[in-house]
Amino acid sequence: DGAEELSGIVAIAAGGNSDTSTFALALDATGQVYAWGYNDYKQVTKSSENSYALPQKTGITQALDIAAARTER
């Protein structure tokens, strides 16, 4: 299912919108970004609109920091 075990996490961020489409991001010490949660607006992965209960690699591998936000619809 693509789920990844997290280790070496240096930052976590959470976001969502008014219809409870919440998601989370994690950044590890190597720059790899992971995401999980609702994916109805492709906030976790662009490959589908499936939601993920467990962390998924995003393909971002050299991040220095992460951020997420709450939006109102």
Short mmCIF file of N, CA and C in Angstrom, two decimals:
data_model
loop_
_atom_site.label_atom_id
_atom_site.label_comp_id
_atom_site.label_asym_id
_atom_site.label_seq_id
_atom_site.Cartn_x
_atom_site.Cartn_y
_atom_site.Cartn_z
N ASP A 1 0.81 -1.20 0.00
CA ASP A 1 0.00 0.00 0.00
C ASP A 1 0.85 1.25 0.00
N GLY A 2 2.17 1.16 -0.05
CA GLY A 2 3.03 2.32 -0.13
C GLY A 2 3.32 2.99 1.21
N ALA A 3 2.77 2.47 2.29
CA ALA A 3 2.97 3.09 3.61
C ALA A 3 4.43 2.99 4.01
N GLU A 4 4.89 4.02 4.67
CA GLU A 4 6.28 4.08 5.09
C GLU A 4 6.37 4.23 6.60
N GLU A 5 7.38 3.57 7.21
CA GLU A 5 7.66 3.77 8.62
C GLU A 5 8.50 5.02 8.77
N LEU A 6 8.11 5.89 9.68
CA LEU A 6 8.81 7.15 9.85
C LEU A 6 9.92 7.03 10.88
N SER A 7 11.06 7.63 10.56
CA SER A 7 12.16 7.74 11.53
C SER A 7 12.97 8.98 11.16
N GLY A 8 13.66 9.54 12.12
CA GLY A 8 14.47 10.71 11.88
C GLY A 8 13.66 11.95 11.52
N ILE A 9 12.44 12.04 12.02
CA ILE A 9 11.56 13.16 11.70
C ILE A 9 12.04 14.43 12.40
N VAL A 10 12.15 15.52 11.62
CA VAL A 10 12.61 16.80 12.17
C VAL A 10 11.51 17.87 12.16
N ALA A 11 10.42 17.63 11.42
CA ALA A 11 9.32 18.60 11.39
C ALA A 11 8.02 17.90 11.02
N ILE A 12 6.93 18.41 11.57
CA ILE A 12 5.58 17.92 11.25
C ILE A 12 4.69 19.13 11.03
N ALA A 13 3.78 19.03 10.05
CA ALA A 13 2.82 20.09 9.78
C ALA A 13 1.47 19.46 9.50
N ALA A 14 0.39 20.19 9.81
CA ALA A 14 -0.96 19.68 9.56
C ALA A 14 -1.79 20.76 8.90
N GLY A 15 -2.72 20.33 8.06
CA GLY A 15 -3.58 21.28 7.37
C GLY A 15 -4.92 20.66 7.06
N GLY A 16 -5.76 21.42 6.40
CA GLY A 16 -7.08 20.94 6.02
C GLY A 16 -7.94 22.07 5.55
N ASN A 17 -9.23 21.80 5.45
CA ASN A 17 -10.16 22.86 5.08
C ASN A 17 -11.47 22.68 5.83
N SER A 18 -12.41 23.51 5.56
CA SER A 18 -13.63 23.55 6.35
C SER A 18 -14.49 22.29 6.24
N ASP A 19 -14.27 21.47 5.22
CA ASP A 19 -15.06 20.23 5.13
C ASP A 19 -14.29 19.04 5.69
N THR A 20 -13.39 19.29 6.60
CA THR A 20 -12.61 18.29 7.36
C THR A 20 -11.68 17.45 6.50
N SER A 21 -11.20 17.96 5.41
CA SER A 21 -10.22 17.25 4.58
C SER A 21 -8.83 17.46 5.16
N THR A 22 -8.60 16.90 6.32
CA THR A 22 -7.34 17.10 7.03
C THR A 22 -6.24 16.20 6.50
N PHE A 23 -5.01 16.68 6.62
CA PHE A 23 -3.85 15.91 6.20
C PHE A 23 -2.65 16.33 7.04
N ALA A 24 -1.62 15.53 7.00
CA ALA A 24 -0.40 15.83 7.76
C ALA A 24 0.82 15.61 6.88
N LEU A 25 1.87 16.33 7.20
CA LEU A 25 3.15 16.20 6.52
C LEU A 25 4.24 15.95 7.55
N ALA A 26 5.25 15.20 7.15
CA ALA A 26 6.42 14.99 8.00
C ALA A 26 7.67 15.13 7.13
N LEU A 27 8.70 15.69 7.71
CA LEU A 27 9.99 15.87 7.04
C LEU A 27 11.05 15.14 7.83
N ASP A 28 11.83 14.31 7.13
CA ASP A 28 12.90 13.62 7.86
C ASP A 28 14.24 14.34 7.64
N ALA A 29 15.25 13.90 8.34
CA ALA A 29 16.56 14.56 8.34
C ALA A 29 17.24 14.54 6.98
N THR A 30 16.82 13.66 6.08
CA THR A 30 17.43 13.59 4.75
C THR A 30 16.73 14.49 3.74
N GLY A 31 15.61 15.13 4.11
CA GLY A 31 14.85 15.98 3.20
C GLY A 31 13.66 15.30 2.56
N GLN A 32 13.41 14.04 2.92
CA GLN A 32 12.26 13.30 2.39
C GLN A 32 10.98 13.80 3.06
N VAL A 33 9.94 14.06 2.26
CA VAL A 33 8.66 14.50 2.79
C VAL A 33 7.64 13.36 2.67
N TYR A 34 6.90 13.14 3.74
CA TYR A 34 5.84 12.15 3.79
C TYR A 34 4.51 12.86 4.03
N ALA A 35 3.42 12.27 3.55
CA ALA A 35 2.10 12.87 3.75
C ALA A 35 1.08 11.76 3.99
N TRP A 36 0.01 12.10 4.74
CA TRP A 36 -1.09 11.17 4.95
C TRP A 36 -2.33 11.95 5.34
N GLY A 37 -3.47 11.30 5.20
CA GLY A 37 -4.74 11.93 5.53
C GLY A 37 -5.67 11.93 4.33
N TYR A 38 -6.64 12.82 4.35
CA TYR A 38 -7.57 12.94 3.23
C TYR A 38 -6.83 13.43 2.00
N ASN A 39 -7.21 12.91 0.84
CA ASN A 39 -6.53 13.26 -0.40
C ASN A 39 -7.52 13.73 -1.46
N ASP A 40 -8.70 14.20 -1.06
CA ASP A 40 -9.72 14.56 -2.03
C ASP A 40 -9.33 15.76 -2.90
N TYR A 41 -8.40 16.57 -2.46
CA TYR A 41 -7.88 17.67 -3.27
C TYR A 41 -6.41 17.43 -3.64
N LYS A 42 -6.01 16.15 -3.60
CA LYS A 42 -4.65 15.72 -3.92
C LYS A 42 -3.59 16.39 -3.04
N GLN A 43 -3.93 16.58 -1.78
CA GLN A 43 -2.98 17.18 -0.85
C GLN A 43 -1.96 16.17 -0.34
N VAL A 44 -2.19 14.88 -0.54
CA VAL A 44 -1.24 13.85 -0.11
C VAL A 44 -0.42 13.36 -1.30
N THR A 45 -1.09 12.99 -2.37
CA THR A 45 -0.41 12.49 -3.57
C THR A 45 -1.25 12.82 -4.80
N LYS A 46 -0.61 13.06 -5.90
CA LYS A 46 -1.32 13.39 -7.13
C LYS A 46 -1.80 12.15 -7.88
N SER A 47 -1.42 10.96 -7.42
CA SER A 47 -1.72 9.75 -8.18
C SER A 47 -3.16 9.28 -8.05
N SER A 48 -3.88 9.74 -7.05
CA SER A 48 -5.27 9.31 -6.88
C SER A 48 -5.97 10.26 -5.93
N GLU A 49 -7.24 10.00 -5.68
CA GLU A 49 -7.97 10.76 -4.68
C GLU A 49 -8.25 9.91 -3.44
N ASN A 50 -7.54 8.76 -3.33
CA ASN A 50 -7.67 7.92 -2.15
C ASN A 50 -7.11 8.62 -0.93
N SER A 51 -7.71 8.38 0.21
CA SER A 51 -7.17 8.89 1.47
C SER A 51 -6.22 7.84 2.05
N TYR A 52 -5.28 8.29 2.88
CA TYR A 52 -4.25 7.41 3.41
C TYR A 52 -4.16 7.56 4.93
N ALA A 53 -4.31 6.46 5.63
CA ALA A 53 -4.19 6.48 7.09
C ALA A 53 -2.74 6.42 7.54
N LEU A 54 -1.85 5.96 6.66
CA LEU A 54 -0.44 5.81 6.99
C LEU A 54 0.41 6.69 6.08
N PRO A 55 1.59 7.11 6.54
CA PRO A 55 2.45 8.00 5.75
C PRO A 55 2.83 7.42 4.38
N GLN A 56 2.85 8.31 3.38
CA GLN A 56 3.23 7.96 2.02
C GLN A 56 4.38 8.87 1.59
N LYS A 57 5.35 8.35 0.86
CA LYS A 57 6.40 9.21 0.30
C LYS A 57 5.76 10.11 -0.75
N THR A 58 6.13 11.39 -0.74
CA THR A 58 5.56 12.33 -1.70
C THR A 58 6.37 12.46 -2.97
N GLY A 59 7.61 12.02 -2.94
CA GLY A 59 8.50 12.23 -4.07
C GLY A 59 9.38 13.46 -3.89
N ILE A 60 9.11 14.23 -2.84
CA ILE A 60 9.94 15.38 -2.51
C ILE A 60 11.09 14.87 -1.65
N THR A 61 12.31 15.04 -2.12
CA THR A 61 13.44 14.39 -1.45
C THR A 61 14.52 15.34 -0.94
N GLN A 62 14.42 16.63 -1.22
CA GLN A 62 15.46 17.55 -0.78
C GLN A 62 14.86 18.78 -0.09
N ALA A 63 13.77 18.58 0.63
CA ALA A 63 13.10 19.70 1.30
C ALA A 63 13.93 20.19 2.49
N LEU A 64 13.88 21.46 2.72
CA LEU A 64 14.54 22.06 3.88
C LEU A 64 13.56 22.31 5.01
N ASP A 65 12.27 22.47 4.67
CA ASP A 65 11.24 22.73 5.66
C ASP A 65 9.89 22.37 5.04
N ILE A 66 8.86 22.26 5.86
CA ILE A 66 7.51 21.99 5.37
C ILE A 66 6.53 22.94 6.06
N ALA A 67 5.38 23.11 5.44
CA ALA A 67 4.31 23.91 6.01
C ALA A 67 2.99 23.41 5.43
N ALA A 68 1.94 23.57 6.18
CA ALA A 68 0.59 23.23 5.72
C ALA A 68 -0.35 24.28 6.29
N ALA A 69 -1.51 24.39 5.71
CA ALA A 69 -2.44 25.43 6.14
C ALA A 69 -3.87 24.90 6.18
N ARG A 70 -4.70 25.64 6.86
CA ARG A 70 -6.13 25.39 6.87
C ARG A 70 -6.77 26.41 5.95
N THR A 71 -7.63 25.94 5.07
CA THR A 71 -8.33 26.85 4.16
C THR A 71 -9.82 26.77 4.40
N GLU A 72 -10.50 27.83 4.11
CA GLU A 72 -11.96 27.87 4.20
C GLU A 72 -12.53 27.81 2.80
N ARG A 73 -13.54 27.00 2.64
CA ARG A 73 -14.18 26.86 1.33
C ARG A 73 -15.49 27.59 1.31
#
